[in-house]
């Protein structure tokens, strides 16, 4: 399938309102199904051989000297030593820190990368045979969720929030099991959590108070490992690696 090329954002918007010919539909829209299928097949086959890991989400823009980069590296190192594999988005920033910690912790280090016009490139700490490339965000998110034993969410931007609320929604609606969601950094997350509590739940009743129990907020690597270990002890399970 040929990728659609646009010179600017106006062209991209105009394209959505253009009446397409049957040949354009077959070339660009219908054949996209096979590209999507190929990403699912490759993702399932690769991740099926690797097995479930702990997903670490966070900003691609976080610099190596940032305290949250250093903390993400410590977290990944510690949970890798405890037997948990690590999945990240495969790019720079927090993702690099997660793969780096897993790499030096001797654990499985997986990268699920996405083609973007900026920010994203593979980091060098992903295991050679555990490096996947995606064009479609929704396929990539399926891989994160399907093969995650838990979610560690570091500070990030819109992409991180998207991944966080995807996990919360799927657990809330019982589409996946109630795996641990661990938000790292009370200072960073406190404003959002207060808004969820006071506006979404108390003012508008758009969620249940019990939904706040779907995640836990922590500040350091020891608390992350404790949350993961407590979950697995509760169900008499053990890390995948």
GROMACS .gro file of N, CA, C and O in nm, residues 146-202:
model
  228
  146UNK      N    1  -0.235  -0.629   2.530
  146UNK     CA    2  -0.248  -0.775   2.525
  146UNK      C    3  -0.131  -0.845   2.595
  146UNK      O    4  -0.149  -0.951   2.656
  147UNK      N    5  -0.012  -0.785   2.588
  147UNK     CA    6   0.105  -0.853   2.641
  147UNK      C    7   0.165  -0.783   2.763
  147UNK      O    8   0.283  -0.796   2.790
  148UNK      N    9   0.081  -0.713   2.838
  148UNK     CA   10   0.128  -0.644   2.958
  148UNK      C   11   0.085  -0.716   3.084
  148UNK      O   12  -0.032  -0.751   3.100
  149UNK      N   13   0.179  -0.737   3.175
  149UNK     CA   14   0.151  -0.790   3.308
  149UNK      C   15   0.124  -0.678   3.407
  149UNK      O   16   0.086  -0.703   3.521
  150UNK      N   17   0.146  -0.556   3.365
  150UNK     CA   18   0.126  -0.441   3.450
  150UNK      C   19   0.168  -0.317   3.374
  150UNK      O   20   0.237  -0.326   3.271
  151UNK      N   21   0.126  -0.200   3.423
  151UNK     CA   22   0.152  -0.074   3.354
  151UNK      C   23   0.219   0.023   3.452
  151UNK      O   24   0.161   0.056   3.556
  152UNK      N   25   0.338   0.068   3.418
  152UNK     CA   26   0.409   0.170   3.496
  152UNK      C   27   0.404   0.298   3.413
  152UNK      O   28   0.459   0.303   3.302
  153UNK      N   29   0.339   0.400   3.466
  153UNK     CA   30   0.314   0.522   3.388
  153UNK      C   31   0.394   0.637   3.447
  153UNK      O   32   0.365   0.687   3.555
  154UNK      N   33   0.497   0.678   3.374
  154UNK     CA   34   0.581   0.790   3.413
  154UNK      C   35   0.520   0.920   3.359
  154UNK      O   36   0.430   0.918   3.275
  155UNK      N   37   0.569   1.036   3.403
  155UNK     CA   38   0.521   1.162   3.348
  155UNK      C   39   0.538   1.169   3.197
  155UNK      O   40   0.638   1.123   3.142
  156UNK      N   41   0.437   1.223   3.131
  156UNK     CA   42   0.442   1.232   2.985
  156UNK      C   43   0.338   1.330   2.934
  156UNK      O   44   0.275   1.403   3.010
  157UNK      N   45   0.317   1.327   2.803
  157UNK     CA   46   0.223   1.417   2.739
  157UNK      C   47   0.097   1.346   2.693
  157UNK      O   48   0.050   1.252   2.755
  158UNK      N   49   0.043   1.391   2.578
  158UNK     CA   50  -0.083   1.339   2.530
  158UNK      C   51  -0.075   1.189   2.498
  158UNK      O   52  -0.170   1.115   2.525
  159UNK      N   53   0.036   1.145   2.442
  159UNK     CA   54   0.050   1.004   2.411
  159UNK      C   55   0.048   0.917   2.535
  159UNK      O   56  -0.016   0.810   2.537
  160UNK      N   57   0.115   0.963   2.639
  160UNK     CA   58   0.116   0.889   2.766
  160UNK      C   59  -0.023   0.884   2.827
  160UNK      O   60  -0.067   0.780   2.877
  161UNK      N   61  -0.095   0.997   2.823
  161UNK     CA   62  -0.231   1.000   2.875
  161UNK      C   63  -0.322   0.907   2.796
  161UNK      O   64  -0.408   0.838   2.853
  162UNK      N   65  -0.303   0.903   2.666
  162UNK     CA   66  -0.381   0.814   2.580
  162UNK      C   67  -0.360   0.669   2.622
  162UNK      O   68  -0.456   0.592   2.639
  163UNK      N   69  -0.235   0.630   2.643
  163UNK     CA   70  -0.203   0.493   2.683
  163UNK      C   71  -0.257   0.463   2.823
  163UNK      O   72  -0.309   0.354   2.848
  164UNK      N   73  -0.244   0.559   2.913
  164UNK     CA   74  -0.295   0.541   3.049
  164UNK      C   75  -0.445   0.517   3.050
  164UNK      O   76  -0.495   0.421   3.110
  165UNK      N   77  -0.521   0.605   2.983
  165UNK     CA   78  -0.666   0.593   2.988
  165UNK      C   79  -0.717   0.476   2.905
  165UNK      O   80  -0.826   0.424   2.932
  166UNK      N   81  -0.641   0.434   2.805
  166UNK     CA   82  -0.675   0.310   2.735
  166UNK      C   83  -0.674   0.193   2.833
  166UNK      O   84  -0.768   0.112   2.837
  167UNK      N   85  -0.567   0.183   2.912
  167UNK     CA   86  -0.556   0.074   3.009
  167UNK      C   87  -0.666   0.083   3.114
  167UNK      O   88  -0.731  -0.017   3.149
  168UNK      N   89  -0.690   0.204   3.168
  168UNK     CA   90  -0.793   0.221   3.271
  168UNK      C   91  -0.930   0.183   3.216
  168UNK      O   92  -1.008   0.112   3.281
  169UNK      N   93  -0.962   0.229   3.094
  169UNK     CA   94  -1.093   0.202   3.035
  169UNK      C   95  -1.115   0.053   3.012
  169UNK      O   96  -1.223  -0.001   3.040
  170UNK      N   97  -1.013  -0.016   2.962
  170UNK     CA   98  -1.028  -0.159   2.935
  170UNK      C   99  -1.044  -0.238   3.064
  170UNK      O  100  -1.119  -0.337   3.068
  171UNK      N  101  -0.977  -0.197   3.170
  171UNK     CA  102  -0.994  -0.264   3.299
  171UNK      C  103  -1.131  -0.229   3.358
  171UNK      O  104  -1.203  -0.316   3.408
  172UNK      N  105  -1.168  -0.102   3.352
  172UNK     CA  106  -1.296  -0.058   3.406
  172UNK      C  107  -1.413  -0.130   3.340
  172UNK      O  108  -1.511  -0.167   3.405
  173UNK      N  109  -1.405  -0.152   3.209
  173UNK     CA  110  -1.512  -0.218   3.134
  173UNK      C  111  -1.495  -0.370   3.129
  173UNK      O  112  -1.569  -0.438   3.056
  174UNK      N  113  -1.395  -0.420   3.201
  174UNK     CA  114  -1.370  -0.564   3.213
  174UNK      C  115  -1.336  -0.630   3.079
  174UNK      O  116  -1.365  -0.747   3.056
  175UNK      N  117  -1.275  -0.555   2.992
  175UNK     CA  118  -1.226  -0.612   2.866
  175UNK      C  119  -1.093  -0.682   2.885
  175UNK      O  120  -1.056  -0.767   2.805
  176UNK      N  121  -1.019  -0.641   2.988
  176UNK     CA  122  -0.895  -0.710   3.025
  176UNK      C  123  -0.896  -0.728   3.176
  176UNK      O  124  -0.978  -0.670   3.247
  177UNK      N  125  -0.804  -0.811   3.226
  177UNK     CA  126  -0.795  -0.833   3.369
  177UNK      C  127  -0.747  -0.710   3.443
  177UNK      O  128  -0.691  -0.616   3.384
  178UNK      N  129  -0.769  -0.710   3.574
  178UNK     CA  130  -0.734  -0.594   3.657
  178UNK      C  131  -0.586  -0.599   3.694
  178UNK      O  132  -0.547  -0.618   3.808
  179UNK      N  133  -0.502  -0.577   3.592
  179UNK     CA  134  -0.359  -0.572   3.616
  179UNK      C  135  -0.322  -0.438   3.681
  179UNK      O  136  -0.393  -0.339   3.665
  180UNK      N  137  -0.211  -0.435   3.754
  180UNK     CA  138  -0.176  -0.311   3.825
  180UNK      C  139  -0.140  -0.197   3.731
  180UNK      O  140  -0.066  -0.216   3.633
  181UNK      N  141  -0.195  -0.080   3.759
  181UNK     CA  142  -0.158   0.044   3.691
  181UNK      C  143  -0.091   0.132   3.797
  181UNK      O  144  -0.154   0.169   3.896
  182UNK      N  145   0.034   0.165   3.774
  182UNK     CA  146   0.114   0.236   3.874
  182UNK      C  147   0.158   0.369   3.816
  182UNK      O  148   0.237   0.374   3.721
  183UNK      N  149   0.108   0.478   3.872
  183UNK     CA  150   0.147   0.613   3.831
  183UNK      C  151   0.266   0.656   3.915
  183UNK      O  152   0.260   0.652   4.038
  184UNK      N  153   0.373   0.698   3.850
  184UNK     CA  154   0.495   0.733   3.921
  184UNK      C  155   0.512   0.886   3.923
  184UNK      O  156   0.517   0.950   3.818
  185UNK      N  157   0.518   0.943   4.044
  185UNK     CA  158   0.540   1.086   4.058
  185UNK      C  159   0.416   1.157   4.111
  185UNK      O  160   0.337   1.209   4.032
  186UNK      N  161   0.401   1.161   4.240
  186UNK     CA  162   0.282   1.225   4.299
  186UNK      C  163   0.272   1.372   4.259
  186UNK      O  164   0.162   1.422   4.233
  187UNK      N  165   0.383   1.443   4.255
  187UNK     CA  166   0.380   1.584   4.217
  187UNK      C  167   0.324   1.603   4.076
  187UNK      O  168   0.249   1.697   4.051
  188UNK      N  169   0.361   1.514   3.987
  188UNK     CA  170   0.317   1.526   3.848
  188UNK      C  171   0.169   1.492   3.833
  188UNK      O  172   0.094   1.561   3.764
  189UNK      N  173   0.123   1.385   3.898
  189UNK     CA  174  -0.011   1.333   3.873
  189UNK      C  175  -0.118   1.393   3.965
  189UNK      O  176  -0.238   1.376   3.939
  190UNK      N  177  -0.079   1.462   4.071
  190UNK     CA  178  -0.176   1.504   4.172
  190UNK      C  179  -0.287   1.595   4.116
  190UNK      O  180  -0.403   1.581   4.153
  191UNK      N  181  -0.252   1.687   4.028
  191UNK     CA  182  -0.352   1.778   3.972
  191UNK      C  183  -0.457   1.704   3.890
  191UNK      O  184  -0.577   1.730   3.901
  192UNK      N  185  -0.411   1.612   3.805
  192UNK     CA  186  -0.504   1.534   3.723
  192UNK      C  187  -0.595   1.449   3.810
  192UNK      O  188  -0.717   1.442   3.787
  193UNK      N  189  -0.537   1.385   3.910
  193UNK     CA  190  -0.616   1.297   3.996
  193UNK      C  191  -0.719   1.375   4.078
  193UNK      O  192  -0.831   1.327   4.101
  194UNK      N  193  -0.682   1.495   4.121
  194UNK     CA  194  -0.776   1.579   4.193
  194UNK      C  195  -0.892   1.620   4.103
  194UNK      O  196  -1.009   1.623   4.145
  195UNK      N  197  -0.862   1.650   3.977
  195UNK     CA  198  -0.967   1.686   3.880
  195UNK      C  199  -1.060   1.568   3.854
  195UNK      O  200  -1.182   1.583   3.848
  196UNK      N  201  -1.004   1.450   3.839
  196UNK     CA  202  -1.087   1.330   3.819
  196UNK      C  203  -1.181   1.312   3.938
  196UNK      O  204  -1.300   1.285   3.921
  197UNK      N  205  -1.126   1.327   4.058
  197UNK     CA  206  -1.206   1.305   4.179
  197UNK      C  207  -1.315   1.409   4.195
  197UNK      O  208  -1.432   1.376   4.220
  198UNK      N  209  -1.278   1.538   4.183
  198UNK     CA  210  -1.374   1.644   4.215
  198UNK      C  211  -1.469   1.678   4.100
  198UNK      O  212  -1.585   1.712   4.123
  199UNK      N  213  -1.419   1.670   3.977
  199UNK     CA  214  -1.501   1.710   3.862
  199UNK      C  215  -1.571   1.589   3.798
  199UNK      O  216  -1.694   1.587   3.784
  200UNK      N  217  -1.494   1.490   3.757
  200UNK     CA  218  -1.555   1.375   3.688
  200UNK      C  219  -1.645   1.294   3.781
  200UNK      O  220  -1.757   1.259   3.746
  201UNK      N  221  -1.595   1.266   3.903
  201UNK     CA  222  -1.669   1.177   3.992
  201UNK      C  223  -1.769   1.252   4.079
  201UNK      O  224  -1.890   1.224   4.077
  202UNK      N  225  -1.722   1.351   4.157
  202UNK     CA  226  -1.810   1.415   4.255
  202UNK      C  227  -1.909   1.513   4.192
  202UNK      O  228  -2.027   1.515   4.227
   0.00000   0.00000   0.00000
